[in-house]
Short mmCIF file of C-alpha atoms in Angstrom, two decimals:
data_model
loop_
_atom_site.label_atom_id
_atom_site.label_comp_id
_atom_site.label_asym_id
_atom_site.label_seq_id
_atom_site.Cartn_x
_atom_site.Cartn_y
_atom_site.Cartn_z
CA MET A 238 -0.03 0.05 0.01
CA PRO A 239 1.44 3.44 -0.91
CA VAL A 240 2.08 6.00 1.78
CA MET A 241 0.33 9.33 1.39
CA ASP A 242 0.11 12.72 3.01
CA VAL A 243 -2.98 14.07 4.76
CA ASP A 244 -4.12 15.97 1.64
CA THR A 245 -4.20 12.79 -0.37
CA ALA A 246 -5.87 10.92 2.45
CA LEU A 247 -8.66 13.45 2.67
CA GLN A 248 -9.04 13.49 -1.07
CA THR A 249 -9.30 9.68 -1.01
CA ILE A 250 -12.04 9.72 1.68
CA GLY A 251 -13.87 12.50 -0.11
CA TYR A 252 -16.06 15.36 1.17
CA GLY A 253 -19.02 14.44 3.41
CA PHE A 254 -20.89 15.00 6.67
CA GLY A 255 -17.70 14.91 8.69
CA GLN A 256 -16.47 18.12 7.07
CA VAL A 257 -19.93 19.58 7.41
CA ILE A 258 -19.80 19.07 11.19
CA ILE A 259 -16.37 20.81 11.29
CA PHE A 260 -17.82 23.57 9.13
CA ILE A 261 -20.73 24.14 11.54
CA VAL A 262 -18.44 24.26 14.58
CA CYS A 263 -16.20 26.75 12.89
CA PHE A 264 -19.19 28.75 11.69
CA PHE A 265 -20.45 29.38 15.19
CA THR A 266 -16.88 29.93 16.48
CA TYR A 267 -16.31 32.77 14.04
CA MET A 268 -19.78 34.10 14.49
CA TYR A 269 -19.17 34.45 18.20
CA SER A 270 -15.89 36.20 17.71
CA VAL A 271 -17.48 38.76 15.46
CA SER A 272 -20.53 39.23 17.66
CA GLU A 273 -18.38 39.80 20.68
CA ALA A 274 -16.21 42.31 18.83
CA MET A 275 -19.10 44.20 17.23
CA SER A 276 -21.21 44.45 20.41
CA VAL A 277 -18.93 47.28 21.65
CA SER A 278 -20.41 49.45 18.88
CA TYR A 279 -23.70 49.40 20.72
CA ILE A 280 -22.16 49.58 24.24
CA VAL A 281 -20.27 52.80 23.33
CA VAL A 282 -23.65 54.44 22.72
CA LEU A 283 -25.68 52.80 25.40
CA THR A 284 -23.22 53.65 28.23
CA SER A 285 -22.78 57.33 27.18
CA CYS A 286 -25.04 58.67 29.91
CA GLU A 287 -24.63 56.03 32.64
CA PHE A 288 -20.85 56.42 32.56
CA ALA A 289 -20.79 60.04 31.25
CA THR A 290 -18.14 59.13 28.73
CA THR A 291 -16.00 61.62 26.82
CA ALA A 292 -14.75 61.06 23.30
CA GLY A 293 -11.49 59.62 24.70
CA GLU A 294 -13.31 57.29 26.96
CA LYS A 295 -15.53 56.09 24.13
CA THR A 296 -12.38 55.37 22.08
CA LEU A 297 -10.89 53.49 25.09
CA LEU A 298 -13.94 51.32 25.38
CA ALA A 299 -14.18 50.72 21.65
CA ASN A 300 -10.41 49.69 21.49
CA SER A 301 -10.17 47.65 24.73
CA LEU A 302 -11.12 44.31 23.22
CA LEU A 303 -8.96 44.93 20.14
CA GLY A 304 -6.05 45.85 22.38
CA GLY A 305 -6.29 42.51 24.15
CA MET A 306 -6.42 40.60 20.86
CA VAL A 307 -3.25 42.41 19.70
CA ALA A 308 -1.41 41.61 22.94
CA SER A 309 -2.15 37.87 22.91
CA GLY A 310 -2.11 37.20 19.21
CA LEU A 311 1.69 36.86 19.07
CA PHE A 312 1.67 33.85 21.33
CA VAL A 313 -1.60 32.09 20.47
CA GLY A 314 -0.11 30.57 17.37
CA MET A 315 2.76 29.06 19.36
CA LEU A 316 0.29 27.49 21.74
CA ALA A 317 -1.73 26.06 18.76
CA ASP A 318 1.32 24.66 17.09
CA LYS A 319 2.56 23.10 20.40
CA TYR A 320 -0.63 21.88 22.08
CA GLY A 321 -3.07 21.71 19.21
CA ARG A 322 -5.80 23.76 17.52
CA LYS A 323 -8.61 22.09 19.34
CA PHE A 324 -7.08 22.43 22.80
CA THR A 325 -6.24 26.14 22.22
CA LEU A 326 -9.67 26.93 20.77
CA ARG A 327 -11.49 25.23 23.64
CA LEU A 328 -9.44 27.00 26.28
CA ALA A 329 -9.88 30.31 24.51
CA LEU A 330 -13.69 29.92 24.21
CA ILE A 331 -13.94 29.08 27.94
CA GLY A 332 -11.86 32.18 28.89
CA ALA A 333 -13.57 34.56 26.47
CA LEU A 334 -17.13 33.48 27.50
CA GLY A 335 -16.31 33.54 31.20
CA PHE A 336 -14.83 37.04 31.18
CA SER A 337 -17.43 38.33 28.79
CA MET A 338 -20.10 37.27 31.25
CA LEU A 339 -18.11 39.06 34.04
CA SER A 340 -17.69 42.20 31.99
CA ALA A 341 -21.45 42.57 31.75
CA LEU A 342 -21.48 43.08 35.53
CA MET A 343 -18.84 45.78 35.78
CA PRO A 344 -19.89 48.92 37.62
CA ASN A 345 -17.86 51.61 35.83
CA LEU A 346 -16.19 52.35 32.50
CA TYR A 347 -12.66 51.46 33.45
CA ALA A 348 -13.56 48.13 35.05
CA LEU A 349 -15.63 47.33 31.93
CA SER A 350 -12.67 48.33 29.62
CA ILE A 351 -10.21 46.15 31.56
CA THR A 352 -12.43 43.06 31.52
CA ARG A 353 -13.16 43.63 27.82
CA MET A 354 -9.38 43.68 27.25
CA ILE A 355 -9.09 40.30 29.01
CA VAL A 356 -11.88 38.97 26.79
CA GLY A 357 -9.77 40.11 23.86
CA LEU A 358 -6.75 38.15 25.17
CA PHE A 359 -8.79 35.00 24.73
CA LEU A 360 -10.79 36.06 21.69
CA SER A 361 -7.68 36.40 19.58
CA ALA A 362 -7.32 32.63 19.45
CA VAL A 363 -11.06 32.17 18.70
CA ALA A 364 -10.97 34.53 15.79
CA SER A 365 -7.67 33.33 14.32
CA LEU A 366 -7.50 29.58 14.85
CA GLN A 367 -10.89 28.66 13.46
CA VAL A 368 -9.50 29.28 9.97
CA ALA A 369 -6.63 26.82 10.61
CA PHE A 370 -8.98 24.32 12.22
CA LEU A 371 -11.39 24.49 9.31
CA THR A 372 -8.82 24.30 6.51
CA GLU A 373 -6.91 21.43 8.05
CA PHE A 374 -9.95 19.19 7.55
CA HIS A 375 -10.07 20.20 3.86
CA THR A 376 -7.79 19.52 0.88
CA PRO A 377 -6.24 22.56 -0.91
CA LYS A 378 -8.86 22.54 -3.61
CA TRP A 379 -11.71 22.78 -1.09
CA ARG A 380 -10.12 25.42 1.12
CA PRO A 381 -10.95 28.75 -0.58
CA LEU A 382 -14.57 27.75 -0.99
CA ALA A 383 -14.90 26.36 2.55
CA VAL A 384 -13.26 29.49 4.06
CA THR A 385 -15.49 31.82 2.03
CA LEU A 386 -18.67 29.97 2.90
CA CYS A 387 -17.79 29.77 6.57
CA SER A 388 -17.06 33.46 6.55
CA GLN A 389 -20.83 33.99 6.08
CA SER A 390 -20.87 33.62 9.84
CA GLN A 391 -19.50 37.18 9.96
CA SER A 392 -22.56 38.46 8.09
CA MET A 393 -24.81 36.40 10.34
CA ALA A 394 -23.17 37.94 13.39
CA LEU A 395 -23.61 41.38 12.00
CA ILE A 396 -27.28 40.72 11.52
CA TYR A 397 -27.63 38.88 14.82
CA CYS A 398 -26.29 41.78 16.94
CA PRO A 399 -28.86 44.45 15.83
CA LEU A 400 -31.70 41.93 15.92
CA VAL A 401 -30.89 41.02 19.51
CA ALA A 402 -30.63 44.76 20.26
CA MET A 403 -34.05 45.31 18.73
CA ALA A 404 -35.41 42.55 20.91
CA ILE A 405 -33.86 43.74 24.21
CA LEU A 406 -33.28 47.52 24.16
CA PRO A 407 -36.85 48.92 23.54
CA HIS A 408 -38.12 47.42 26.80
CA HIS A 409 -36.15 49.84 28.99
CA PHE A 410 -36.33 47.41 31.95
CA THR A 411 -33.99 47.52 34.92
CA VAL A 412 -33.04 44.68 37.30
CA THR A 413 -31.86 46.05 40.68
CA LEU A 414 -29.15 43.90 42.28
CA SER A 415 -28.31 46.38 45.07
CA SER A 416 -28.95 49.97 46.06
CA GLN A 417 -25.96 51.12 43.99
CA PHE A 418 -26.12 48.66 41.03
CA ASP A 419 -28.81 48.27 38.37
CA MET A 420 -28.75 45.85 35.48
CA ARG A 421 -29.82 47.99 32.46
CA PRO A 422 -30.71 46.34 29.08
CA TRP A 423 -27.24 46.85 27.57
CA ARG A 424 -25.82 44.39 30.08
CA PHE A 425 -28.32 41.71 28.95
CA LEU A 426 -27.38 42.54 25.36
CA MET A 427 -23.77 41.71 26.17
CA MET A 428 -24.83 38.31 27.57
CA ALA A 429 -27.09 37.53 24.61
CA VAL A 430 -24.30 37.97 22.05
CA GLU A 431 -22.47 35.09 23.77
CA ILE A 432 -24.99 32.41 22.68
CA PRO A 433 -23.09 31.45 19.50
CA GLY A 434 -19.99 31.04 21.60
CA TRP A 435 -21.63 28.55 23.94
CA ILE A 436 -22.81 26.54 20.87
CA ALA A 437 -19.18 26.63 19.53
CA LEU A 438 -17.82 25.50 22.86
CA VAL A 439 -20.06 22.41 22.94
CA GLY A 440 -19.20 21.65 19.28
CA ILE A 441 -15.42 21.94 19.64
CA CYS A 442 -15.55 19.40 22.48
CA LEU A 443 -17.21 16.84 20.20
CA VAL A 444 -14.84 16.89 17.23
CA PRO A 445 -11.28 15.51 16.91
CA GLU A 446 -7.96 17.37 16.68
CA THR A 447 -6.89 18.07 13.07
CA PRO A 448 -4.95 15.23 11.37
CA TYR A 449 -2.44 17.81 10.05
CA PHE A 450 -1.47 18.83 13.59
CA LEU A 451 -1.41 15.28 14.94
CA LEU A 452 0.93 14.24 12.10
CA SER A 453 3.12 17.29 12.63
CA ILE A 454 3.87 16.14 16.20
CA ASN A 455 4.54 12.61 14.90
CA ASN A 456 1.34 11.20 16.46
CA GLY A 457 0.37 9.09 13.43
CA GLU A 458 -2.00 6.86 15.46
CA LYS A 459 -4.24 9.71 16.53
CA ALA A 460 -4.02 11.22 13.05
CA ILE A 461 -5.43 7.92 11.71
CA LEU A 462 -8.19 8.08 14.36
CA ALA A 463 -9.08 11.59 13.20
CA LEU A 464 -9.31 10.40 9.60
CA LYS A 465 -11.37 7.40 10.74
CA TRP A 466 -13.74 9.82 12.44
CA ILE A 467 -14.18 11.75 9.17
CA CYS A 468 -14.66 8.49 7.32
CA ARG A 469 -17.26 7.26 9.76
CA LYS A 470 -19.22 10.60 9.69
CA ASN A 471 -19.07 10.48 5.87
CA ARG A 472 -20.86 7.08 6.02
CA LYS A 473 -17.90 5.23 4.50
CA ASN A 474 -15.95 2.18 5.64
CA TRP A 475 -12.30 2.75 6.58
CA GLU A 476 -11.51 -0.78 5.40
CA ASP A 477 -12.36 0.24 1.87
CA PHE A 478 -9.39 2.58 1.73
CA ASP A 479 -5.69 1.71 1.81
CA ILE A 480 -4.40 4.71 3.71
CA ILE A 481 -0.95 4.80 5.33
CA LEU A 482 0.17 8.28 6.31
CA ALA A 483 3.73 9.41 5.53
CA GLU A 484 5.78 10.60 8.46
CA ASN A 485 6.12 14.39 8.87
CA GLU A 486 9.52 15.75 8.13
CA ARG A 487 9.58 18.14 11.05
CA ALA A 488 7.65 17.82 14.29
CA THR A 489 6.15 20.86 15.94
CA VAL A 490 7.46 19.95 19.38
CA VAL A 491 11.11 20.85 19.39
CA PRO A 492 13.75 20.53 22.17
CA GLU A 493 14.10 24.30 22.70
CA GLY A 494 12.06 26.12 25.26
CA PHE A 495 8.77 27.78 24.52
CA PHE A 496 10.02 31.30 23.77
CA SER A 497 13.14 30.06 21.99
CA SER A 498 11.00 27.99 19.72
CA PHE A 499 8.58 30.88 19.23
CA LEU A 500 11.40 33.28 18.25
CA TYR A 501 13.04 30.72 16.01
CA ASP A 502 9.88 29.94 14.03
CA SER A 503 8.75 33.53 13.95
CA PHE A 504 12.11 34.70 12.45
CA ARG A 505 11.89 31.89 9.87
CA LEU A 506 8.79 33.63 8.51
CA PHE A 507 10.98 36.67 7.68
CA ARG A 508 13.64 34.65 5.88
CA LYS A 509 13.74 32.87 2.54
CA PRO A 510 11.79 31.12 1.12
CA TYR A 511 8.84 32.60 2.97
CA PHE A 512 9.67 36.28 3.55
CA THR A 513 8.42 37.96 0.30
CA LYS A 514 5.06 36.11 0.24
CA PHE A 515 4.63 36.46 4.00
CA PHE A 516 5.33 40.20 3.98
CA ILE A 517 2.88 40.85 1.13
CA CYS A 518 0.17 38.92 2.92
CA LEU A 519 0.98 40.67 6.22
CA MET A 520 0.67 44.17 4.78
CA LEU A 521 -2.45 43.32 2.79
CA ILE A 522 -4.28 41.81 5.76
CA PHE A 523 -3.09 44.79 7.90
CA GLY A 524 -4.81 47.10 5.41
CA LEU A 525 -7.98 45.05 5.30
CA PHE A 526 -8.28 45.13 9.13
CA PHE A 527 -7.35 48.86 9.14
CA ASN A 528 -10.25 49.69 6.83
CA SER A 529 -12.97 47.18 7.50
CA VAL A 530 -12.55 46.64 11.23
CA GLY A 531 -11.12 50.01 12.17
CA MET A 532 -13.91 51.96 10.59
CA GLY A 533 -16.49 49.17 10.68
CA ILE A 534 -16.58 48.94 14.43
CA TRP A 535 -17.88 52.52 14.49
CA PHE A 536 -20.51 51.83 11.77
CA PRO A 537 -23.56 51.61 14.19
CA VAL A 538 -22.30 54.73 16.03
CA ILE A 539 -21.86 56.74 12.89
CA ARG A 540 -25.21 55.71 11.46
CA ASN A 541 -27.09 56.15 14.81
CA MET A 542 -28.92 59.38 13.79
CA ASP A 543 -31.25 60.75 11.15
CA ASN A 544 -29.46 60.01 7.87
CA SER A 545 -32.32 60.97 5.54
CA VAL A 546 -31.06 64.51 4.70
CA SER A 547 -29.00 65.09 1.58
CA LEU A 548 -25.51 65.76 2.99
CA ARG A 549 -22.04 64.32 2.49
CA LEU A 550 -20.86 61.65 4.96
CA CYS A 551 -18.59 64.08 6.73
CA ASP A 552 -21.33 66.75 7.03
CA LEU A 553 -23.59 64.08 8.54
CA ILE A 554 -20.95 63.11 11.07
CA LYS A 555 -20.65 66.70 12.19
CA ARG A 556 -24.31 66.51 13.20
CA ASN A 557 -23.89 63.19 15.06
CA PRO A 558 -24.21 63.70 18.87
CA GLN A 559 -21.61 60.95 19.51
CA PHE A 560 -18.97 63.00 17.63
CA ALA A 561 -20.12 66.43 18.78
CA SER A 562 -17.26 68.67 19.80
CA SER A 563 -16.96 69.85 23.36
CA LYS A 564 -17.75 73.51 24.02
CA GLU A 565 -15.88 75.97 26.11
CA LYS A 566 -17.39 78.07 28.86
CA LEU A 567 -15.95 80.64 31.24
CA VAL A 568 -15.76 79.60 34.89
CA ASN A 569 -14.25 82.27 37.20
CA GLY A 570 -12.57 83.81 34.10
CA THR A 571 -11.12 80.45 32.96
CA GLU A 572 -12.20 78.48 29.91
CA THR A 573 -13.46 75.02 30.94
CA GLU A 574 -14.40 72.13 28.62
CA VAL A 575 -18.03 71.15 28.79
CA PRO A 576 -18.87 67.74 27.34
CA PRO A 577 -21.79 67.66 24.84
CA THR A 578 -25.18 66.41 25.98
CA CYS A 579 -25.13 62.59 26.23
CA HIS A 580 -27.07 60.48 23.80
CA ASP A 581 -27.53 56.80 24.83
CA VAL A 582 -30.39 55.56 22.64
CA MET A 583 -29.91 53.37 19.54
CA THR A 584 -32.28 55.15 17.17
CA ASN A 585 -31.08 53.39 14.00
CA LEU A 586 -30.75 49.58 14.14
CA ILE A 587 -31.88 49.12 10.51
CA ASP A 588 -28.60 50.31 8.89
CA PRO A 589 -26.51 47.77 10.87
CA ILE A 590 -28.81 45.00 9.50
CA TYR A 591 -28.17 46.33 5.97
CA TYR A 592 -24.51 46.23 6.86
CA GLY A 593 -24.80 42.52 7.72
CA PHE A 594 -26.67 41.76 4.55
CA SER A 595 -24.04 43.54 2.49
CA TYR A 596 -21.43 41.18 3.95
CA MET A 597 -23.63 38.22 3.02
CA GLY A 598 -23.99 39.50 -0.55
CA CYS A 599 -20.27 40.19 -0.96
CA TYR A 600 -19.37 36.77 0.38
CA ILE A 601 -21.68 35.22 -2.17
CA LEU A 602 -20.11 37.40 -4.87
CA SER A 603 -16.62 36.36 -3.87
CA THR A 604 -17.62 32.73 -3.90
CA ILE A 605 -18.91 33.02 -7.43
CA LEU A 606 -15.92 34.94 -8.61
CA LEU A 607 -13.61 32.28 -7.16
CA GLN A 608 -15.07 29.83 -9.65
CA CYS A 609 -14.02 32.11 -12.51
CA LEU A 610 -10.90 34.00 -11.44
CA LEU A 611 -7.68 33.33 -9.54
CA ARG A 612 -7.85 34.17 -5.90
CA LYS A 613 -5.58 37.22 -6.13
CA TYR A 614 -7.69 38.78 -8.90
CA VAL A 615 -10.84 38.26 -6.78
CA ILE A 616 -9.17 40.08 -3.88
CA ALA A 617 -7.92 42.89 -6.19
CA THR A 618 -11.38 43.35 -7.75
CA HIS A 619 -13.07 43.75 -4.38
CA ILE A 620 -10.54 46.35 -3.24
CA ILE A 621 -10.71 48.34 -6.49
CA VAL A 622 -14.41 48.71 -6.17
CA ALA A 623 -14.12 49.68 -2.49
CA PHE A 624 -11.51 52.35 -3.45
CA VAL A 625 -13.73 53.90 -6.14
CA LEU A 626 -16.69 53.96 -3.73
CA GLY A 627 -14.53 55.51 -1.03
CA LEU A 628 -13.49 58.35 -3.38
CA GLY A 629 -17.17 58.90 -4.12
CA LEU A 630 -17.89 59.54 -0.42
CA ASN A 631 -16.15 62.89 -0.77
CA VAL A 632 -19.01 64.14 -2.98
CA VAL A 633 -22.01 61.82 -2.72
CA LYS A 634 -25.00 63.36 -0.95
CA GLN A 635 -28.00 61.32 -1.96
CA PRO A 636 -28.89 59.31 1.19
CA THR A 637 -29.35 55.86 -0.39
CA MET A 638 -26.25 56.13 -2.54
CA LEU A 639 -24.26 57.39 0.44
CA LEU A 640 -25.37 54.42 2.56
CA ILE A 641 -24.43 51.99 -0.25
CA SER A 642 -21.05 53.58 -0.91
CA TYR A 643 -20.10 53.81 2.77
CA THR A 644 -21.26 50.30 3.59
CA LEU A 645 -19.52 48.68 0.62
CA MET A 646 -16.27 50.59 1.18
CA ILE A 647 -16.06 48.81 4.55
CA THR A 648 -17.62 45.52 3.55
CA LEU A 649 -15.71 44.67 0.35
CA PRO A 650 -12.27 44.59 2.07
CA GLY A 651 -13.79 42.90 5.13
CA VAL A 652 -14.96 39.82 3.24
CA LEU A 653 -11.37 39.34 1.97
CA ILE A 654 -9.77 38.71 5.39
CA PRO A 655 -10.42 34.89 5.55
CA LEU A 656 -9.62 34.56 1.86
CA SER A 657 -6.36 36.40 2.27
CA THR A 658 -5.57 34.28 5.30
CA SER A 659 -5.98 31.12 3.25
CA VAL A 660 -3.12 32.29 1.05
CA LEU A 661 -0.83 31.95 4.06
CA ILE A 662 -2.01 28.42 4.70
CA ASP A 663 -1.28 27.32 1.23
CA PHE A 664 2.39 28.32 0.99
CA LEU A 665 3.46 27.60 4.63
CA PRO A 666 4.24 24.16 6.18
CA THR A 667 1.91 22.84 8.89
CA HIS A 668 4.29 23.58 11.78
CA LEU A 669 4.44 27.29 10.91
CA ARG A 670 0.77 27.90 9.97
CA GLY A 671 -0.63 28.54 13.46
CA LYS A 672 2.20 30.96 14.33
CA ALA A 673 2.01 32.70 10.99
CA ILE A 674 -1.79 33.18 11.07
CA CYS A 675 -1.81 34.47 14.66
CA LEU A 676 1.24 36.68 14.13
CA VAL A 677 -0.32 38.25 11.03
CA ARG A 678 -3.74 38.58 12.69
CA SER A 679 -2.16 40.17 15.76
CA ILE A 680 -0.25 42.76 13.72
CA ALA A 681 -3.28 43.26 11.45
CA ARG A 682 -5.47 43.90 14.55
CA PHE A 683 -3.02 46.64 15.50
CA GLY A 684 -4.14 48.07 12.16
CA ALA A 685 -7.77 47.76 13.30
CA LEU A 686 -6.79 49.42 16.58
CA LEU A 687 -5.05 52.24 14.71
CA GLY A 688 -8.07 52.68 12.43
CA SER A 689 -10.47 52.66 15.26
CA THR A 690 -8.50 55.26 17.17
CA LEU A 691 -8.28 57.50 14.14
CA VAL A 692 -12.11 57.37 13.84
CA GLY A 693 -12.70 57.94 17.58
CA MET A 694 -10.23 60.76 18.05
CA LEU A 695 -9.67 62.38 14.67
CA LEU A 696 -12.98 62.09 12.89
CA LYS A 697 -14.62 64.98 14.69
CA VAL A 698 -11.40 67.10 14.17
CA SER A 699 -11.02 66.48 10.41
CA CYS A 700 -13.47 64.05 8.93
CA ASP A 701 -12.28 64.55 5.35
CA LEU A 702 -8.65 63.90 6.23
CA THR A 703 -9.56 60.79 8.24
CA LEU A 704 -11.72 59.39 5.50
CA ASN A 705 -9.08 59.88 2.85
CA ILE A 706 -6.41 58.18 4.93
CA PHE A 707 -8.51 54.99 4.76
CA ILE A 708 -8.99 55.49 1.03
CA LEU A 709 -5.25 55.91 0.46
CA TYR A 710 -4.43 52.60 2.14
CA LEU A 711 -7.02 50.88 -0.09
CA ALA A 712 -4.91 52.02 -3.08
CA VAL A 713 -1.85 50.37 -1.46
CA CYS A 714 -3.87 47.21 -0.94
CA ILE A 715 -4.75 47.03 -4.68
CA VAL A 716 -1.00 46.79 -5.51
CA LEU A 717 -0.38 44.25 -2.71
CA ALA A 718 -3.29 42.03 -3.90
CA LEU A 719 -1.84 41.89 -7.44
CA LEU A 720 1.54 40.70 -5.99
CA LEU A 721 0.03 37.78 -4.12
CA PRO A 722 1.18 34.27 -5.12
CA GLU A 723 -1.29 32.51 -7.35
#
């Protein structure tokens, strides 16, 4: 019987219900990570009066979870490559869900921000490793399609959040736990967005570790058991296949210590033969996060007002109470900053639903285009359209066209994040994939953090300048997309 690698073994077994189960688990895992990240868009508004937040405090709260994801992302990949994708995902889900529940009970802004940052420390693994877990149960020819379809969980999360908000927020109920602490509806909203995460946690406990990882640590017996699980779920008999796995050339577990191994493998990514491809992917994904997440996380806040008047986007933002400038008044002959009147009601939950549906439509479009074009041309096409629409935001005033242009400028790059990540998986060996994905995602989330800070702090100072900074990086991303390996 000929020996074969995992790709050939999976191809021999074929696609079936086993991969569907993995797909569903990864779907809810990614849906939870997006729901958790996007819920802060609503919390920023809903806590404005209770915590009397300034523009800087709003930005702190909006960035706290992203900050935690940046901090932990560098080491999550090492854990995944050393202890396994399943182990790390399960641990991360437990930590993220636990601290998310705790954060909903925090009594003030700074305690809430700190616990949200801790949630981000765990959520980094949830958001990054589900791609590796999903793809390592699929052969290379299935991966782009599987990743794109699973990414529809992002659009489902973006629709799920405003729908839950519509169900909870209008009731204006309060649960009194003590004389000094009331549970307002926004706290229950934070708990409700965790539901996909609990489903994902149950699912991840019921599926095996990936055969790629098991073989990478020279555990061929368990790799065979994982393949047998897939075969059994696919309603096929293992005995009908003559599968003998080839030994892996390099095990993930190396004799060096944890940090020595981490530094060694991380530096390998910046050397030949990986450096050029890795750097292009890194800067591209950085730009996608900078634009789609950095600005997208503020989408419900920016659209939370009357948008029916015919004004440019920046003129509308000047009228938005969340971005209103502080006024100065004289107190004993001294100018003192007076914060604008607080506004803590979500008056527009329809546009965020449109935002979610736009992701769904763009994912369907990218799936169709993948059947006709090379992956890098699909990526480049999306970014070119986003760039043109972004330029149009400088002049467009018609309300519907403005909503479409603004939404697609953020959405089109956002749908490319999983697809661009799959490029990394294809040209890197198994023992470097987890570290590479998490290293790239961590640096890219710093781009999201930078973009979010620009919106929170600079948008009210110079909206036109802020908007065109995002548009300029889209132009850079077009060039990077065309340089991707085929």
